[in-house]
PDB file of C-alpha atoms in Angstrom:
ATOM      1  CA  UNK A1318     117.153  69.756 113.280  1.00 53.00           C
ATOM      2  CA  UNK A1319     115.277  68.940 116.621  1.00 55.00           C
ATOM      3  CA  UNK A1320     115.872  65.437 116.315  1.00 59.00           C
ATOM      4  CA  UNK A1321     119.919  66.164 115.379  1.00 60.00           C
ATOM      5  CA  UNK A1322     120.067  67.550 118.487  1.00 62.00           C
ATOM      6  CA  UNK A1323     118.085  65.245 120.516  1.00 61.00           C
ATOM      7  CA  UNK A1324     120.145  62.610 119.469  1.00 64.00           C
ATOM      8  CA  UNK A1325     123.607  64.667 120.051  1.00 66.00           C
ATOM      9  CA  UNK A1326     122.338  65.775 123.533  1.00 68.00           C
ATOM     10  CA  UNK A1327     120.737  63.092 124.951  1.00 71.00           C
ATOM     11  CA  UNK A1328     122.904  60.130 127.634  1.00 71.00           C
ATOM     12  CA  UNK A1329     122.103  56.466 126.424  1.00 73.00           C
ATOM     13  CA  UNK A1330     119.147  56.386 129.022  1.00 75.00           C
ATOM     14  CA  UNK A1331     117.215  59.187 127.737  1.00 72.00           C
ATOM     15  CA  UNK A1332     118.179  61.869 130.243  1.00 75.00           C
ATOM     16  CA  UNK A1333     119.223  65.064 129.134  1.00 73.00           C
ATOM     17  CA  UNK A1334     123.089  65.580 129.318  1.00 70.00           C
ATOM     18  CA  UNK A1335     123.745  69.375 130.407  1.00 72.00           C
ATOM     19  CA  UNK A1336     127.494  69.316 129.267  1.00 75.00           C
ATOM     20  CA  UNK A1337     126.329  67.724 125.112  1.00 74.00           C
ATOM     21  CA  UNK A1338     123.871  70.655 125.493  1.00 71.00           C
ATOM     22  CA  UNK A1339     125.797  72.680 125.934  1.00 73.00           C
ATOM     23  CA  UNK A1340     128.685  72.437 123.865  1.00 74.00           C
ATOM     24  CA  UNK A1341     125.543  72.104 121.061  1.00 71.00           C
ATOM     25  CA  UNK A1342     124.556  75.707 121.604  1.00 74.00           C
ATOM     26  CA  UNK A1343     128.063  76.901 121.838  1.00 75.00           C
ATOM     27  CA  UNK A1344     128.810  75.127 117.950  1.00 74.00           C
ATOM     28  CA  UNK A1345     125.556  76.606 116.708  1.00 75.00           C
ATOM     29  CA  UNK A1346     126.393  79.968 117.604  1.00 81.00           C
ATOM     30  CA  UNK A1347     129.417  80.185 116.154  1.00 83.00           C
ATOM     31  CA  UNK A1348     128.269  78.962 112.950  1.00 85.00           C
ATOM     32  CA  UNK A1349     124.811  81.511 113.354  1.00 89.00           C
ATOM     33  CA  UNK A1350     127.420  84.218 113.731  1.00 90.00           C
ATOM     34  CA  UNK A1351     129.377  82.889 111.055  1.00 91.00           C
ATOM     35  CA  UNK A1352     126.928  83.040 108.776  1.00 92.00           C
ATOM     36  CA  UNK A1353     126.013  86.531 109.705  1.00 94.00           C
ATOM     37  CA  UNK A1354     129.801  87.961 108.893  1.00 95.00           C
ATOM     38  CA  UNK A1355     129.559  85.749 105.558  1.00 95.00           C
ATOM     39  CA  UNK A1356     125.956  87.507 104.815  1.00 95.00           C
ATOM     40  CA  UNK A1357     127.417  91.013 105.968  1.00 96.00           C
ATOM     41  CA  UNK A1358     131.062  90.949 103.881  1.00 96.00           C
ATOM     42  CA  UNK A1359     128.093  89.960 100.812  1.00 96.00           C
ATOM     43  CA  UNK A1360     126.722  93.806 101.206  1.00 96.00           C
ATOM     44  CA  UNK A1361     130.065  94.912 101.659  1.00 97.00           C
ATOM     45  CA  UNK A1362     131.200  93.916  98.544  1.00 96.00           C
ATOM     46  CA  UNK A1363     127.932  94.050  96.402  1.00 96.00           C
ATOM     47  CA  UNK A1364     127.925  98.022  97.254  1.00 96.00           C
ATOM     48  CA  UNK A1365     131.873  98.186  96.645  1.00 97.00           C
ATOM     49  CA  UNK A1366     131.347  96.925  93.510  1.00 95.00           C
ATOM     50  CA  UNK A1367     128.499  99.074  92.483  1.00 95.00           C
ATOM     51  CA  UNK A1368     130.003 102.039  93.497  1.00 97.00           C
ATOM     52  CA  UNK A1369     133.470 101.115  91.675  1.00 96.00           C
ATOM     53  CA  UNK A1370     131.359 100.380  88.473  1.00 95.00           C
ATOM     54  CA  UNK A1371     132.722  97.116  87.776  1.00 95.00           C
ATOM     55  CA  UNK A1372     132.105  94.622  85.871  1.00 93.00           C
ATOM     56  CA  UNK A1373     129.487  91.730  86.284  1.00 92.00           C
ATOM     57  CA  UNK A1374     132.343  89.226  86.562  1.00 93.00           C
ATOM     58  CA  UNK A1375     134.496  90.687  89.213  1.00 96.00           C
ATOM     59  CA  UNK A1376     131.400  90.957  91.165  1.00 95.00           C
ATOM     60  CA  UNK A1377     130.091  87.266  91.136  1.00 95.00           C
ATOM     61  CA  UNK A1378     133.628  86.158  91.715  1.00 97.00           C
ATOM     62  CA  UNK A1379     134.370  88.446  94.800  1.00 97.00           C
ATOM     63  CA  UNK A1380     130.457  86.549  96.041  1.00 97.00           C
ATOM     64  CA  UNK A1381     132.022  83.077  94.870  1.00 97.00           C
ATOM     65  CA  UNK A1382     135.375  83.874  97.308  1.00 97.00           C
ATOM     66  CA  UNK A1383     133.096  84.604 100.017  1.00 97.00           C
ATOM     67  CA  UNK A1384     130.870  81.804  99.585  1.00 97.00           C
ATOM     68  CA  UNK A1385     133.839  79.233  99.641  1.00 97.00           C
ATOM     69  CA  UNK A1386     135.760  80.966 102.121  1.00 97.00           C
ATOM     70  CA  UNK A1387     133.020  80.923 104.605  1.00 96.00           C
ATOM     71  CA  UNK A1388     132.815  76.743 103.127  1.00 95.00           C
ATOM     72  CA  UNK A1389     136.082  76.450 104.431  1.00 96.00           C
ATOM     73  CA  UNK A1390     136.135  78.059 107.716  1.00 94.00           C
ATOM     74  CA  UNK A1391     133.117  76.075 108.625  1.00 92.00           C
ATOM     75  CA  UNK A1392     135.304  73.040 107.730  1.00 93.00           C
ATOM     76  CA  UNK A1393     138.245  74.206 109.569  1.00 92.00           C
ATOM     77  CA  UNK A1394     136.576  74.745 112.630  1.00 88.00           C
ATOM     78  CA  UNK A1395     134.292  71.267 112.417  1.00 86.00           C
ATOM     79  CA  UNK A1396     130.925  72.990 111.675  1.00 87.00           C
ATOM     80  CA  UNK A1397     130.404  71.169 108.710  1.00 86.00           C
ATOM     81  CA  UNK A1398     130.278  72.008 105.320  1.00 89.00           C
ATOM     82  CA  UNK A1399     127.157  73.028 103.651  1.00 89.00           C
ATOM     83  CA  UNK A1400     126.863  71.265 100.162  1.00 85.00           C
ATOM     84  CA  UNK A1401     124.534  73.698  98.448  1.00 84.00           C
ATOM     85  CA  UNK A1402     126.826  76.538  99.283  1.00 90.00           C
ATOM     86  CA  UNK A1403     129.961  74.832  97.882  1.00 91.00           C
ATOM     87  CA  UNK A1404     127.971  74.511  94.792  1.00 88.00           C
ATOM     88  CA  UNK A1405     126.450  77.366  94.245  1.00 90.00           C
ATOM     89  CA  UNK A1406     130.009  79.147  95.271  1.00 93.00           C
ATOM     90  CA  UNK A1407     131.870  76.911  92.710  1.00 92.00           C
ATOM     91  CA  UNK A1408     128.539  78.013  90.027  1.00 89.00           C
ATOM     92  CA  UNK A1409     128.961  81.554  90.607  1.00 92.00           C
ATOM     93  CA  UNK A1410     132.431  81.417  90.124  1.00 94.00           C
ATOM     94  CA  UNK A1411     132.737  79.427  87.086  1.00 92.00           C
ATOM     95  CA  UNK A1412     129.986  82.042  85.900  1.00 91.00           C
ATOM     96  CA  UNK A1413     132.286  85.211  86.797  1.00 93.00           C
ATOM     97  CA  UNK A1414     135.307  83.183  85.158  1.00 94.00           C
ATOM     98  CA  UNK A1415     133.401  82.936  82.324  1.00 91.00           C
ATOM     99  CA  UNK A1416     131.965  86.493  82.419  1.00 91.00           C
ATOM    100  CA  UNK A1417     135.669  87.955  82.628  1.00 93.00           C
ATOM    101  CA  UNK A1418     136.723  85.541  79.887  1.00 93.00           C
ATOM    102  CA  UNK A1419     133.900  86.928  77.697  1.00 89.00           C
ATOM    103  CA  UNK A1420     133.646  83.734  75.991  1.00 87.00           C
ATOM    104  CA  UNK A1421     131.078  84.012  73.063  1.00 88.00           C
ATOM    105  CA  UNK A1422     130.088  80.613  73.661  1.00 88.00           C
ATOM    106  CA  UNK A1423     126.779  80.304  76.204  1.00 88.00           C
ATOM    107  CA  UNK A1424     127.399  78.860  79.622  1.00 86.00           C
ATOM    108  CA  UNK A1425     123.990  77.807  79.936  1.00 82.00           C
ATOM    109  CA  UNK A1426     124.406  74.467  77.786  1.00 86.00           C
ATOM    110  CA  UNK A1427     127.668  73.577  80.212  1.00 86.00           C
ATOM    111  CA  UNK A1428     125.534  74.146  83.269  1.00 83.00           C
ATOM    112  CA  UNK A1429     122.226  71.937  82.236  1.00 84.00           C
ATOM    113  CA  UNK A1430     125.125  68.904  80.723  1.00 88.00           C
ATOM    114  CA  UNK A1431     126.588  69.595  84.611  1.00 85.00           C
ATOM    115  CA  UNK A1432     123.256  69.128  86.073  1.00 81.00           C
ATOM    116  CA  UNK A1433     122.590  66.567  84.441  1.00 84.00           C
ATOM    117  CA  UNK A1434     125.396  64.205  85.206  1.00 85.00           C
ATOM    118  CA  UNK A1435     125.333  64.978  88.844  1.00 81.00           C
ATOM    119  CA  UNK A1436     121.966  63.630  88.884  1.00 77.00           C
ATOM    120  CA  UNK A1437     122.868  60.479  87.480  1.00 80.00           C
ATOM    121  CA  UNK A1438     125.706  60.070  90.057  1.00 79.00           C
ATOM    122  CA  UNK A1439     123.583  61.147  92.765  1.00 73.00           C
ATOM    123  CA  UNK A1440     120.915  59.126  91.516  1.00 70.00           C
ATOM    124  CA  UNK A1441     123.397  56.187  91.564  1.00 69.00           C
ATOM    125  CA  UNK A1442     124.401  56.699  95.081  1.00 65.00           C
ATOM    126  CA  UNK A1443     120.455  57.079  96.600  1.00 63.00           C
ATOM    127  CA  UNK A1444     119.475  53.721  94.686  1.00 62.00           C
ATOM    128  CA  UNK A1445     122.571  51.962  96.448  1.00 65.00           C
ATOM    129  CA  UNK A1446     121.660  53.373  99.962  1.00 62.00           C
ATOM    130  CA  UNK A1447     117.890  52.659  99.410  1.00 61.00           C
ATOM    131  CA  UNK A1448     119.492  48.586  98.261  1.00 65.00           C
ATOM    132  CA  UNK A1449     121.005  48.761 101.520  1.00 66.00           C
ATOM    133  CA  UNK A1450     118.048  49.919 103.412  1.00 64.00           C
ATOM    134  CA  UNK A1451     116.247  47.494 102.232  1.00 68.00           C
ATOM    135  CA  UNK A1452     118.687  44.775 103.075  1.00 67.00           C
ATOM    136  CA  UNK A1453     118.344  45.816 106.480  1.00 69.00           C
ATOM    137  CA  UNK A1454     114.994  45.772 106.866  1.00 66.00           C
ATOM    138  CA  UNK A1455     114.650  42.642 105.523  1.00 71.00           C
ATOM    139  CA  UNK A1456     116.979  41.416 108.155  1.00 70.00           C
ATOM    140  CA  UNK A1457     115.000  42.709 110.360  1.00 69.00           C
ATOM    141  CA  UNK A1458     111.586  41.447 109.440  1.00 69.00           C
ATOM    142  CA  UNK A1459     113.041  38.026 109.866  1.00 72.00           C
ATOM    143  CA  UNK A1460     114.693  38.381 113.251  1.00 63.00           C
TER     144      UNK A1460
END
């Protein structure tokens, strides 16, 4: 994080640029604050639907809209996505589609089969950039 923002707030010759600095602080804050209304409408509706008595799958799919709503106002505003939120908003949501469904087959199976071909995808993509990393270096070296 410290070197992210090093690197975003620092001129070419190493002096600190006041203005990059400040527009850093100004992006993190909104995205600390929204964070905190994401965290806070969670409570919200966690007691709402605890007091309303209702059912399991309601409940994780009212947490999966605020997980990927808060996904997409980050987008919308430039703060970035974060990548384990968008997946564990799409995995609680499949699981409260599947709750209200009340499918008698087990989800568990679909979720480990999931798991198991993102892996080999991602796997896929970090042996090509580690290829490429090599590549350069080897440039490098005989520069």
């Amino acid at each position: 994080m410290l070197h992210l923002m090093m690197k975003q707030c620092f001129a070419k010759d190493g002096k600190p640029d006041l203005s990059k600095l400040k527009e850093y602080m100004e992006v993190h804050d909104c995205a600390d604050r929204l964070d905190s209304m994401a965290w806070s409408l969670f409570f919200i509706w966690v007691g709402i639907a605890w007091i309303a008595d209702w059912s399991l799958g309601v409940g994780l799919m009212g947490v999966a809209v605020i997980i990927l709503t808060e996904q997409a106002v980050r987008k919308f505003f430039h703060l970035g996505t974060e990548g384990f939120w968008l997946i564990m908003g799409v995995g609680i949501g499949v699981g409260g589609a599947w709750e209200l469904a009340d499918l008698q087959i087990p989800l568990l199976p679909f979720l480990l089969i999931s798991l198991g071909l993102t892996l080999m995808v991602w796997g896929r993509q970090t042996k090509r950039a580690f290829f490429a990393l090599r590549h350069r270096y080897q440039k490098l070296k005989q520069a």
